[in-house]
C-alpha positions as a printed Julia matrix, in Angstrom:
311×3 Matrix{Float64}:
   0.0     0.0     0.0
   1.3     3.48   -0.91
   1.77    6.33    1.51
  -1.27    8.27    2.65
  -1.93   11.53    4.49
  -5.11   12.11    6.48
  -7.18   15.27    6.26
  -6.62   15.72   10.0
  -2.87   16.01    9.34
  -3.47   18.74    6.77
  -5.73   20.59    9.22
  -3.09   20.44   11.95
  -0.17   21.31    9.66
  -1.78   24.43    8.14
  -4.07   25.45   11.0
  -7.25   25.19    8.92
 -10.76   26.0    10.09
 -13.24   23.11    9.93
 -16.63   24.24    8.6
 -18.23   20.82    8.17
 -17.44   17.12    8.29
 -15.48   16.64   11.51
 -16.29   12.94   11.3
 -14.53   12.7     7.92
 -11.11   13.95    9.04
  -9.76   10.42    8.79
 -10.21   10.51    5.0
  -6.92   10.07    3.18
  -5.04   11.85    0.42
  -3.11    9.54   -1.89
  -1.71   12.1    -4.33
   0.11   15.42   -3.98
  -1.9    16.94   -6.84
  -4.62   19.44   -5.94
  -7.55   20.39   -8.14
  -9.7    23.46   -8.82
 -13.01   22.18  -10.28
 -13.71   24.86  -12.87
 -14.86   22.76  -15.82
 -16.95   20.57  -13.51
 -18.88   23.57  -12.25
 -19.61   24.3   -15.9
 -20.99   20.78  -16.29
 -18.04   18.79  -17.72
 -17.4    15.81  -15.4
 -15.83   13.32  -17.86
 -12.3    13.55  -16.42
 -13.1    14.72  -12.9
 -10.19   13.73  -10.55
 -12.27   13.24   -7.42
  -9.43   11.65   -5.42
  -7.62   14.99   -5.09
  -8.01   17.73   -2.51
 -10.53   20.14   -4.06
  -9.68   23.86   -3.9
 -12.39   26.5    -4.13
 -11.0    29.97   -4.63
 -12.54   33.31   -5.53
 -13.03   32.31   -9.17
 -14.9    29.07   -8.39
 -17.08   30.59   -5.66
 -17.99   33.57   -7.86
 -19.0    31.2   -10.65
 -21.08   29.12   -8.22
 -22.91   32.19   -6.92
 -23.87   33.14  -10.47
 -25.58   29.8   -11.23
 -29.34   29.39  -10.94
 -30.28   27.83   -7.59
 -31.42   24.45   -8.96
 -28.39   24.14  -11.25
 -26.09   25.21   -8.43
 -27.38   22.43   -6.17
 -27.12   19.86   -8.97
 -23.51   20.75   -9.86
 -22.37   20.75   -6.24
 -24.0    17.37   -5.59
 -22.13   16.0    -8.61
 -18.9    17.45   -7.22
 -19.32   15.6    -3.92
 -18.19   12.15   -5.01
 -17.34    9.48   -2.46
 -13.62    9.63   -3.33
 -13.1    13.27   -2.4
 -10.87   13.67    0.69
 -12.02   17.23    1.41
 -12.86   20.68    0.06
 -10.79   23.71    1.01
 -12.03   27.28    0.66
  -9.36   29.97    0.41
  -9.16   33.7     1.24
 -11.52   33.22    4.2
 -14.58   33.3     1.96
 -18.04   32.04    2.89
 -18.95   28.53    1.82
 -22.08   28.1    -0.33
 -24.97   26.67    1.68
 -25.53   23.99   -0.98
 -21.94   22.81   -0.51
 -22.32   22.56    3.27
 -25.53   20.55    2.92
 -24.12   18.16    0.28
 -20.86   17.51    2.14
 -22.66   17.04    5.46
 -24.77   14.31    3.91
 -21.68   12.43    2.65
 -19.32   13.15    5.55
 -16.85   15.16    3.45
 -14.85   17.77    5.43
 -15.04   21.4     4.32
 -12.01   23.44    5.41
 -11.16   27.12    5.2
  -7.97   29.16    5.16
  -7.28   32.87    5.05
  -4.38   32.36    2.6
  -4.57   33.21   -1.08
  -5.37   30.28   -3.36
  -2.08   30.18   -5.28
   0.09   30.55   -2.18
  -1.83   27.95   -0.21
  -1.83   25.51   -3.15
   1.95   25.8    -3.43
   2.51   25.14    0.28
   0.17   22.14    0.43
   1.57   20.62   -2.76
   5.14   20.93   -1.47
   4.16   19.34    1.85
   2.29   16.45    0.22
   5.14   15.76   -2.2
   7.5    15.28    0.74
   5.05   13.19    2.76
   3.93   10.98   -0.12
   7.34   10.54   -1.76
   8.43    6.9    -2.26
  11.0     5.9     0.37
  13.44    3.08    1.08
  16.25    2.31    3.53
  19.67    1.11    2.34
  22.64   -0.21    4.3
  25.57    2.1     3.7
  27.17    5.46    4.46
  26.13    8.77    2.91
  28.58   11.66    2.71
  28.8    15.09    1.15
  32.12   15.11   -0.73
  32.98   18.31   -2.59
  29.26   19.08   -2.75
  28.38   15.69   -4.25
  26.19   13.24   -2.34
  28.04    9.9    -2.33
  26.44    6.7    -1.05
  29.09    4.16   -0.03
  27.76    0.59   -0.01
  29.28   -2.83    0.53
  29.0    -5.92    2.7
  29.34   -5.64    6.47
  32.95   -5.24    7.63
  34.31   -4.12    4.23
  35.43   -0.75    5.66
  32.63    1.7     4.85
  32.59    3.46    8.22
  36.4     3.61    8.46
  36.53    5.16    5.0
  33.83    7.63    6.02
  35.83    8.6     9.13
  38.92    9.27    7.02
  36.85   11.4     4.62
  35.41   13.4     7.51
  38.97   14.05    8.74
  39.78   15.31    5.25
  37.06   17.95    5.6
  34.01   16.27    4.08
  30.64   15.92    5.79
  28.78   12.91    7.15
  25.05   12.56    6.47
  24.26    9.01    7.64
  26.02    5.85    8.72
  24.78    2.24    8.63
  21.16    3.0     7.66
  20.34    5.62    5.03
  16.7     6.64    4.61
  16.11    7.68    1.0
  13.08    9.37   -0.5
  12.45   10.22   -4.11
  11.27   13.81   -3.87
  10.74   14.06   -7.63
  11.6    12.13  -10.76
  15.37   11.62  -10.89
  16.02   13.1    -7.45
  16.97   10.97   -4.43
  17.48   12.63   -1.05
  19.07   10.71    1.83
  19.19   11.34    5.55
  19.88    9.48    8.79
  17.17    8.06   11.07
  16.71   10.29   14.12
  18.12    7.66   16.49
  21.54    7.42   14.79
  21.91   10.94   13.41
  25.55   12.18   13.48
  26.75    8.82   14.87
  29.45    6.66   13.31
  30.28    3.09   14.34
  33.93    2.04   14.16
  34.76   -1.58   14.98
  37.15   -1.75   17.94
  36.43    1.86   18.85
  32.64    1.85   19.21
  30.12    4.57   18.47
  31.36    8.14   18.08
  29.44   11.38   17.64
  30.93   13.09   14.6
  29.39   16.49   15.34
  30.76   16.48   18.91
  34.25   15.4    17.83
  34.69   17.38   14.61
  32.14   20.19   14.92
  28.89   21.18   13.21
  30.74   21.69    9.91
  31.47   17.97    9.68
  27.82   16.89    9.38
  24.64   17.72    7.53
  21.09   16.41    7.84
  20.08   15.87    4.21
  21.86   15.42    0.91
  20.83   14.62   -2.63
  22.47   11.38   -3.77
  24.4    11.79   -7.02
  26.56    8.64   -7.16
  27.15    5.29   -5.47
  30.56    3.83   -4.58
  30.27    0.1    -3.96
  33.15   -1.46   -2.03
  33.78   -5.16   -2.63
  36.58   -7.56   -1.72
  39.14   -7.91   -4.52
  38.38  -10.89   -6.74
  41.32  -12.25   -8.67
  39.1   -13.82  -11.33
  37.2   -10.62  -12.03
  38.16   -8.14  -14.74
  37.85   -4.62  -13.33
  37.42   -1.59  -15.58
  40.83    0.06  -15.95
  39.97    2.9   -18.32
  36.65    4.14  -16.94
  34.74    3.81  -20.2
  32.14    1.42  -18.8
  29.6     3.35  -16.75
  27.37    1.25  -14.52
  24.07    2.37  -13.04
  22.26    1.46   -9.84
  18.48    1.74   -9.58
  17.1     3.09   -6.3
  13.31    3.3    -6.2
  12.63    4.59   -9.75
  15.87    6.5   -10.27
  19.11    5.31  -11.85
  22.34    6.89  -10.62
  26.01    6.28  -11.53
  27.65    3.31   -9.8
  31.39    2.91   -9.24
  32.67   -0.46   -8.01
  35.87   -0.12   -5.99
  37.78   -3.35   -5.23
  39.23   -3.47   -1.71
  42.52   -5.05   -0.73
  45.41   -4.15    1.61
  47.38   -1.12    0.5
  44.58    0.69   -1.3
  43.72    4.13    0.07
  39.93    4.07   -0.3
  39.32    7.61    0.92
  41.65    9.1    -1.69
  40.18    6.87   -4.42
  36.66    8.01   -3.57
  37.75   11.66   -3.4
  39.29   11.44   -6.86
  36.23    9.55   -8.15
  34.04   12.43   -7.02
  36.3    15.03   -8.63
  36.23   13.0   -11.86
  32.43   12.78  -11.6
  32.22   16.56  -11.34
  34.47   16.93  -14.39
  32.16   14.64  -16.37
  29.16   16.77  -15.42
  31.07   19.83  -16.68
  31.67   18.1   -20.01
  35.15   16.62  -19.72
  35.51   12.83  -19.78
  39.18   11.83  -19.46
  38.69    8.19  -20.51
  36.69    9.12  -23.62
  39.23   11.78  -24.56
  42.05    9.24  -24.23
  40.13    6.66  -26.29
  39.46    9.23  -29.04
  43.13   10.22  -29.19
  44.17    6.56  -29.24
  41.81    5.76  -32.11
  42.99    8.81  -34.02
  46.64    7.83  -33.57
  45.88    4.3   -34.86
  44.22    5.77  -37.94
  47.13    8.16  -38.51
  50.43    6.53  -37.33
  52.34    9.74  -38.1
  50.71   11.31  -35.04
  52.74    8.95  -32.84
  55.93   10.85  -33.69
């Protein structure tokens, strides 16, 4: 079942006045989209999205007041479908009596706010997008390295937390250790943060749990960060062929978003923190349009086509 937000939560969050339908405050919103039923008031109900929060602003209420009484009652009764979570009247305007009667009969809450329609719509939409965003929890460490959100993954004991500690000492910032809560705020955007219980904490085997903010200061941590790439640490496998040029770009799918994946083999003698730092700098260069591996491959191909260039 997807995420849901109750009407009661919207009332509490935005301090709304309840005009009717107190018994229907447990109704649920399943989408962040709001709707202003203009065409429906004119009689066109073919594509009426009744599952959305219905906004009635000055335009809609003025149109309603101009309808003949019988037609007004008929249109409003058609508006009040069983799927509607609630109606919300903006600018502190008076609710039509026909609306109060129709919603009372079906247990649909009617709310009111003093805010302007556009401003209130923007605030509610932003809130619902955050609350209804798809979420997941991944085992790993999330850091802000040179402004890039890097999720470090790998099996337990591979050295993720130790690498994170070294990166923090180098001046980068910790977002989450061990468990990273990720929500997809919009298409192609993943934002990660730490659960409240383990925020700012880092577990180092043999040392125990340390508080990064207490040890290194407020500049060494941050609460949220957009994830731009994944570094997966794995034990070195002698029978595996690792990419040595950087031409092969892997992707990892988290929720509905694919992000770049870099697999880093781990074995004694490799400085993982420096490797990840350089990987992030290279990632930033790619986003600015320079791809070192592709440039090298192009020059190599050109030199093979024209051997005189080798001189």
